[in-house]
Amino acid sequence: MALTFDISMSLDGFIAGPDQTLEDPLGRGGEQLHEWIFGLEAWRKPHGLSGGETNADSEVVEESVANTGAVIMGRRMFSGGEGPWENDPNADGWWGEEPPFHVPVFILTHHPRESVTKPGGTTFIFVTDGIETALEQARAAAGDKDVSIAGGAEVIQQYLNTGLVDEFQIHVVPVLLGSGGVRLFDNLNPELQIELVRLVDSPTVSHLRYRVTSHRA
Amino acid sequence: MALTFDISMSLDGFIAGPDQTLEDPLGRGGEQLHEWIFGLEAWRKPHGLSGGETNADSEVVEESVANTGAVIMGRRMFSGGEGPWENDPNADGWWGEEPPFHVPVFILTHHPRESVTKPGGTTFIFVTDGIETALEQARAAAGDKDVSIAGGAEVIQQYLNTGLVDEFQIHVVPVLLGSGGVRLFDNLNPELQIELVRLVDSPTVSHLRYRVTSHRA
């Protein structure tokens, strides 16, 4: 029911490093933001991988996966491209034949495209009439589960600034990326108010969950 | 013995809001970053105020106060001004007759000035030959206690980038200041590496302590 997001951020506020390319979509140093998650069973399982650790971090990830009924993401996060789909070398997205979402994924784009259904329950639905329509469709698809915004930063900022986000969780990674990367919190409405609702501690990452308590009408 | 800093930061990475002035030195919205501390006994006592709460937050503050043997700060943080001292309307600093430091405070400036001794153990010493000299002098003054960098952001960044900082603590306040403020972590050396050493949790602020583990030589 809630609109949320769940994202790894460096202590200096970046969700990707500088110089993002198709070969290096997380930018220089950006892979460090996600190392904490790759060894976890809760991440490996939806990615079709066996084994992995269970610990405080994996409980946090498992909870997010269990609560997510639909995903929203920006076109650039989906493929790294822009413009008409027929010219996009990565038009199928980053995730191969069985994407790890296993729920409907709504992609914000200016370029219409038929939905794509993948094995394992992931459907990519392309929405061309804005973030509120995408949210309506995602809510309908999610049923009584949450809608999670996957990114990128600009999409998250747009939803935050409209006051539509209910809660979010930041995984603060003990890394400093320096400068030139993609900041998560930028261009925000200064009237947004938040409160901390939960903090989960581990040696590798600090999980801070906030509720949005008010915003400009 | 260690070089540290201890600073309140908004979740979006700011240590002051936009439009800092002599009347509003923390900038628009910046006072929200410090509200968590004003009610604490551990803050009130060094400020000559009685009463106040004791809780997880006050323990963190008390620990920092107890460990600090000398302070380093930038000229702008000291007075808000720049240029020759005789033209600075706030040349005595922000803190009145009995400043709350109660230890020697080394102020980085381009403009020489005699030291000023205040009641209660605070001495302001003006250092004109750079951050390394200021650190040497502060270490000598601190004895076996820590040297704490009070700010501003640029001074902290300079010390971080030279690899001189040993540990630091960020008090992450559940506030989003929007944009245009003063970012703590900016222009950093991307080869800085940190690890989380402690996290203290309270409903009003999250205290994250990091150790700097390596840096460019």
XYZ file of C-alpha atoms in Angstrom:
434
model
C 0.000 0.000 0.000
C 2.847 2.353 0.828
C 5.158 4.035 -1.679
C 8.722 3.383 -0.594
C 12.277 3.196 -1.777
C 15.223 1.248 -0.504
C 18.661 2.280 -1.662
C 22.372 2.003 -0.889
C 24.128 5.331 -0.429
C 27.728 6.240 0.365
C 28.306 8.258 3.524
C 28.933 11.254 1.257
C 25.497 10.886 -0.308
C 26.125 9.178 -3.642
C 24.192 6.257 -5.156
C 26.568 5.946 -8.119
C 30.097 7.065 -8.833
C 31.293 9.453 -11.552
C 31.611 8.493 -15.246
C 28.703 6.086 -15.593
C 28.836 4.150 -18.874
C 27.100 1.142 -20.389
C 30.114 -0.936 -19.320
C 30.212 0.596 -15.854
C 26.626 1.587 -15.019
C 27.396 2.282 -11.359
C 30.228 4.680 -12.190
C 33.741 4.716 -10.765
C 33.784 3.129 -7.311
C 30.010 2.638 -7.375
C 30.178 -1.154 -7.057
C 31.431 -0.637 -3.470
C 27.902 0.507 -2.587
C 26.481 -2.922 -3.305
C 29.158 -5.324 -2.098
C 27.358 -5.756 1.224
C 24.371 -7.333 -0.514
C 25.892 -9.778 -3.020
C 26.795 -12.406 -0.431
C 23.360 -12.492 1.183
C 20.959 -15.354 0.641
C 18.110 -12.844 0.488
C 19.752 -11.231 -2.552
C 21.087 -14.398 -4.164
C 17.781 -16.262 -4.163
C 15.773 -13.793 -6.326
C 18.808 -13.664 -8.619
C 18.626 -17.439 -9.097
C 21.797 -18.114 -7.091
C 22.077 -20.661 -4.327
C 23.704 -20.289 -0.912
C 24.571 -17.074 0.853
C 24.634 -15.636 4.342
C 21.741 -14.908 6.663
C 22.283 -12.138 9.198
C 20.884 -8.748 10.225
C 21.488 -7.386 6.716
C 19.755 -10.297 5.019
C 16.695 -9.849 7.244
C 16.413 -6.256 6.079
C 16.657 -7.304 2.425
C 14.228 -10.195 2.875
C 11.695 -7.873 4.442
C 11.905 -5.452 1.498
C 11.595 -8.230 -1.066
C 8.608 -9.735 0.782
C 6.807 -6.382 1.001
C 7.308 -5.291 -2.603
C 4.393 -5.882 -4.962
C 5.492 -3.635 -7.813
C 8.520 -1.575 -8.810
C 8.865 1.810 -10.514
C 12.076 2.886 -12.212
C 13.330 5.510 -14.610
C 14.198 4.658 -18.197
C 17.880 5.461 -17.625
C 18.071 3.021 -14.754
C 16.345 0.375 -16.864
C 18.680 0.492 -19.858
C 21.204 3.321 -19.435
C 19.849 4.754 -22.688
C 17.573 7.526 -23.873
C 15.545 8.377 -26.965
C 13.619 5.906 -29.138
C 13.867 2.273 -28.037
C 14.934 0.999 -31.464
C 18.186 2.942 -31.072
C 18.865 1.743 -27.510
C 21.627 -0.905 -27.476
C 20.462 -2.102 -24.045
C 16.703 -1.976 -24.691
C 16.146 -5.304 -22.934
C 17.474 -3.885 -19.635
C 20.381 -5.025 -17.473
C 18.921 -8.198 -16.036
C 18.973 -10.874 -18.753
C 16.419 -13.597 -19.290
C 15.096 -13.974 -15.751
C 15.173 -10.571 -14.027
C 15.323 -10.582 -10.213
C 12.184 -8.510 -9.625
C 9.508 -11.242 -9.922
C 6.822 -8.512 -9.853
C 5.551 -5.947 -12.393
C 8.091 -3.195 -13.087
C 6.815 0.164 -14.359
C 9.353 2.107 -16.410
C 8.999 5.864 -16.819
C 9.799 6.832 -20.401
C 8.876 9.338 -23.072
C 8.902 6.601 -25.714
C 5.913 4.215 -25.937
C 6.591 0.508 -26.040
C 4.669 -2.736 -25.618
C 4.998 -4.526 -22.276
C 7.585 -7.304 -22.060
C 6.877 -10.412 -19.975
C 9.883 -12.357 -18.709
C 10.088 -15.770 -17.054
C 9.790 -15.729 -13.268
C 7.010 -13.176 -12.856
C 8.710 -9.979 -14.028
C 6.765 -7.847 -16.496
C 8.209 -4.606 -17.813
C 5.457 -2.036 -18.411
C 6.378 1.233 -20.102
C 4.537 4.330 -18.851
C 4.653 7.519 -20.891
C 2.251 9.790 -19.046
C 4.127 10.694 -15.920
C 4.948 9.640 -12.393
C 1.425 9.832 -10.980
C -0.005 7.533 -13.628
C 2.870 5.116 -13.111
C 2.119 5.105 -9.387
C -1.597 4.448 -9.957
C -0.812 1.513 -12.206
C 1.837 0.176 -9.853
C -0.505 0.422 -6.862
C -3.170 -1.527 -8.736
C -0.591 -4.209 -9.607
C 0.852 -4.363 -6.074
C -2.456 -5.146 -4.362
C -1.894 -4.903 -0.617
C 1.900 -4.859 -0.953
C 4.167 -1.831 -1.312
C 5.278 -0.050 -4.444
C 9.047 0.413 -4.422
C 10.888 3.043 -6.459
C 14.110 1.453 -7.681
C 15.680 4.700 -8.940
C 17.416 6.592 -10.292
C 17.993 9.595 -8.095
C 15.923 11.986 -10.223
C 12.896 9.709 -10.147
C 13.162 9.358 -6.373
C 13.498 13.143 -6.030
C 10.394 13.700 -8.152
C 8.309 11.351 -6.027
C 9.663 12.836 -2.794
C 8.942 16.372 -3.937
C 5.329 15.591 -4.848
C 4.852 14.236 -1.321
C 3.873 10.795 -2.578
C 6.552 8.789 -0.727
C 5.429 7.291 2.597
C 8.604 5.657 3.899
C 12.102 4.931 2.702
C 15.182 3.075 3.817
C 18.763 4.174 3.253
C 21.562 1.642 3.490
C 24.485 3.894 4.468
C 27.686 2.234 3.273
C 30.991 3.246 4.931
C 32.472 4.541 1.698
C 33.375 8.031 0.475
C 33.057 8.294 -3.308
C 34.556 11.766 -3.474
C 32.760 13.882 -6.034
C 31.174 13.880 -9.442
C 28.842 10.974 -8.728
C 25.066 10.851 -8.540
C 23.673 12.300 -5.330
C 20.517 10.760 -3.965
C 19.273 13.794 -2.059
C 19.471 16.829 -4.265
C 16.997 19.438 -5.478
C 14.602 18.551 -2.686
C 11.640 20.519 -1.488
C 12.869 22.030 1.810
C 9.417 21.570 3.329
C 9.717 17.802 3.349
C 9.788 16.497 6.902
C 10.947 13.071 7.968
C 11.351 11.036 11.123
C 13.493 8.029 11.870
C 11.383 4.909 12.340
C 14.048 2.196 12.609
C 17.772 1.699 12.557
C 19.410 -1.681 11.978
C 23.104 -1.903 12.629
C 25.729 -4.163 11.120
C 29.489 -3.816 10.686
C 29.156 -3.393 6.912
C 26.143 -1.139 6.485
C 23.721 0.991 8.536
C 20.063 0.630 7.579
C 18.108 3.801 8.408
C 14.369 3.792 7.790
C 12.458 7.081 7.676
C 8.816 8.081 7.390
C 7.827 11.210 5.456
C 5.651 13.129 7.896
C 4.700 16.227 5.915
C 5.311 18.153 2.757
C 4.132 21.180 0.845
C 0.603 20.594 -0.436
C 46.043 11.834 20.593
C 43.661 11.260 17.701
C 42.465 13.890 15.254
C 38.680 13.731 15.111
C 35.592 15.674 14.295
C 32.079 15.390 15.573
C 29.345 17.074 13.606
C 25.595 17.188 13.032
C 24.528 16.580 9.434
C 21.132 16.444 7.753
C 20.237 13.199 6.018
C 20.851 15.025 2.742
C 24.400 15.859 3.770
C 24.269 19.479 4.914
C 25.838 20.990 8.026
C 24.263 24.415 7.432
C 21.348 25.679 5.386
C 21.414 28.166 2.520
C 21.818 31.939 2.978
C 24.139 32.038 5.982
C 24.405 35.539 7.455
C 25.777 37.109 10.630
C 22.215 37.092 11.984
C 21.586 33.516 10.861
C 24.982 31.775 10.883
C 23.484 28.296 10.408
C 21.539 29.330 7.302
C 17.883 28.705 6.542
C 16.651 25.646 8.426
C 20.117 24.976 9.840
C 19.055 25.312 13.474
C 17.108 22.040 13.056
C 20.457 20.248 12.922
C 21.253 21.192 16.498
C 17.910 21.001 18.272
C 18.693 17.488 19.492
C 21.594 18.770 21.576
C 20.266 21.910 23.277
C 18.206 20.038 25.858
C 21.028 17.759 26.972
C 22.824 18.225 30.277
C 26.081 17.335 28.525
C 25.630 20.369 26.259
C 24.086 22.724 28.799
C 26.797 22.287 31.407
C 29.765 23.545 29.307
C 27.506 26.392 28.193
C 26.999 27.424 31.815
C 23.355 26.283 31.897
C 21.844 24.093 34.579
C 19.540 21.101 34.168
C 18.955 19.080 31.048
C 18.364 15.509 30.030
C 20.658 12.532 30.289
C 20.114 9.763 27.743
C 21.910 7.915 24.929
C 22.506 11.198 23.104
C 23.956 12.937 26.153
C 26.372 10.058 26.714
C 27.709 10.536 23.202
C 28.163 14.274 23.766
C 29.712 13.793 27.187
C 32.226 11.357 25.761
C 33.279 13.835 23.070
C 33.606 16.688 25.539
C 35.651 14.512 27.914
C 38.006 13.361 25.155
C 38.663 16.771 23.591
C 41.889 18.504 24.636
C 42.040 21.122 21.887
C 39.866 22.402 19.053
C 40.689 23.567 15.523
C 38.321 25.721 13.511
C 38.264 27.880 10.429
C 38.155 31.662 10.623
C 34.714 31.765 9.024
C 33.310 29.444 11.647
C 34.882 31.532 14.385
C 33.465 34.906 13.393
C 31.574 34.599 10.088
C 33.966 37.195 8.686
C 37.021 37.388 6.473
C 39.900 39.799 5.834
C 41.725 41.876 8.472
C 40.446 41.456 12.022
C 40.000 45.198 12.607
C 37.241 45.205 9.981
C 35.463 42.122 11.328
C 32.270 43.118 13.195
C 32.255 39.752 14.997
C 36.006 39.530 15.729
C 35.362 38.265 19.263
C 33.601 35.148 17.922
C 30.074 33.887 18.521
C 30.384 32.685 22.088
C 30.464 35.739 24.362
C 32.425 36.136 27.577
C 32.712 32.504 28.629
C 32.948 30.328 25.530
C 31.860 26.676 25.903
C 35.130 25.092 24.760
C 37.136 25.253 28.015
C 40.246 24.167 26.057
C 42.624 25.909 23.619
C 40.986 26.693 20.270
C 43.234 27.102 17.217
C 41.751 29.302 14.505
C 43.010 29.028 10.927
C 43.339 32.491 9.415
C 45.428 34.459 6.952
C 45.484 37.439 9.312
C 47.850 37.401 12.326
C 46.430 38.254 15.710
C 47.431 37.946 19.363
C 45.915 35.093 21.342
C 42.822 35.887 23.416
C 42.294 34.236 26.801
C 38.732 33.973 28.064
C 37.391 32.986 31.471
C 36.746 29.261 31.915
C 39.813 27.863 30.184
C 39.181 28.823 26.565
C 42.094 30.443 24.728
C 41.761 31.492 21.102
C 45.044 31.066 19.246
C 45.308 32.364 15.688
C 47.400 30.268 13.298
C 48.478 31.733 9.970
C 50.780 29.070 8.566
C 48.409 26.309 7.586
C 46.543 23.265 8.770
C 49.565 21.099 9.607
C 51.075 23.733 11.902
C 47.716 24.239 13.554
C 47.494 20.496 14.149
C 50.998 20.340 15.652
C 50.188 23.151 18.038
C 46.819 21.675 18.923
C 48.342 18.242 19.582
C 50.888 19.803 21.926
C 48.108 21.632 23.767
C 45.821 18.568 23.943
C 48.352 16.321 25.692
C 46.943 12.813 25.717
C 43.458 13.936 24.705
C 42.046 14.284 21.185
C 42.161 17.247 18.862
C 38.699 17.967 17.485
C 38.030 19.901 14.270
C 34.965 22.034 14.891
C 34.480 23.078 11.236
C 33.572 24.456 8.817
C 33.146 21.955 6.042
C 36.139 23.174 4.034
C 38.486 22.808 6.975
C 37.221 19.289 7.653
C 37.642 18.420 3.966
C 41.215 19.698 3.962
C 42.159 17.585 6.965
C 40.382 14.521 5.542
C 42.120 14.909 2.193
C 45.578 15.124 3.738
C 44.875 11.847 5.537
C 45.355 13.395 8.961
C 41.948 12.517 10.427
C 41.852 9.323 12.507
C 38.187 9.007 13.431
C 35.032 11.042 13.139
C 31.446 10.934 14.286
C 28.437 12.069 12.279
C 25.187 12.859 14.041
C 22.672 12.180 11.265
C 19.589 14.288 11.940
C 16.278 13.240 10.330
C 15.952 16.463 8.373
C 16.155 17.266 4.662
C 17.441 20.801 4.083
C 16.812 20.727 0.336
C 19.591 22.445 -1.517
C 21.954 25.384 -1.488
C 23.345 24.666 1.953
C 26.851 23.697 3.042
C 27.678 20.069 2.316
C 29.988 18.323 4.737
C 31.337 15.729 2.323
C 32.352 17.422 -0.887
C 35.541 17.618 -2.908
C 36.916 14.564 -1.171
C 39.856 12.449 -2.191
C 38.209 9.298 -3.614
C 41.003 7.164 -2.148
C 39.883 7.821 1.405
C 38.662 4.623 3.017
C 36.567 4.389 6.142
C 34.961 1.769 8.330
C 32.111 2.001 10.779
C 33.305 1.599 14.354
C 30.145 2.351 16.323
C 26.539 3.294 15.901
C 24.416 4.764 18.683
C 20.722 4.985 18.074
C 18.118 7.365 19.430
C 14.750 8.525 18.115
C 16.064 12.013 17.386
C 19.519 11.421 15.911
C 21.755 8.570 14.682
C 25.377 8.754 15.827
C 27.696 7.021 13.345
C 31.386 6.813 14.211
C 33.926 5.982 11.509
C 37.646 5.309 11.415
C 39.729 6.447 8.443
C 41.612 3.314 7.396
C 43.638 4.521 4.440
C 44.265 7.423 2.115
C 46.507 8.532 -0.711
C 50.031 9.105 0.566
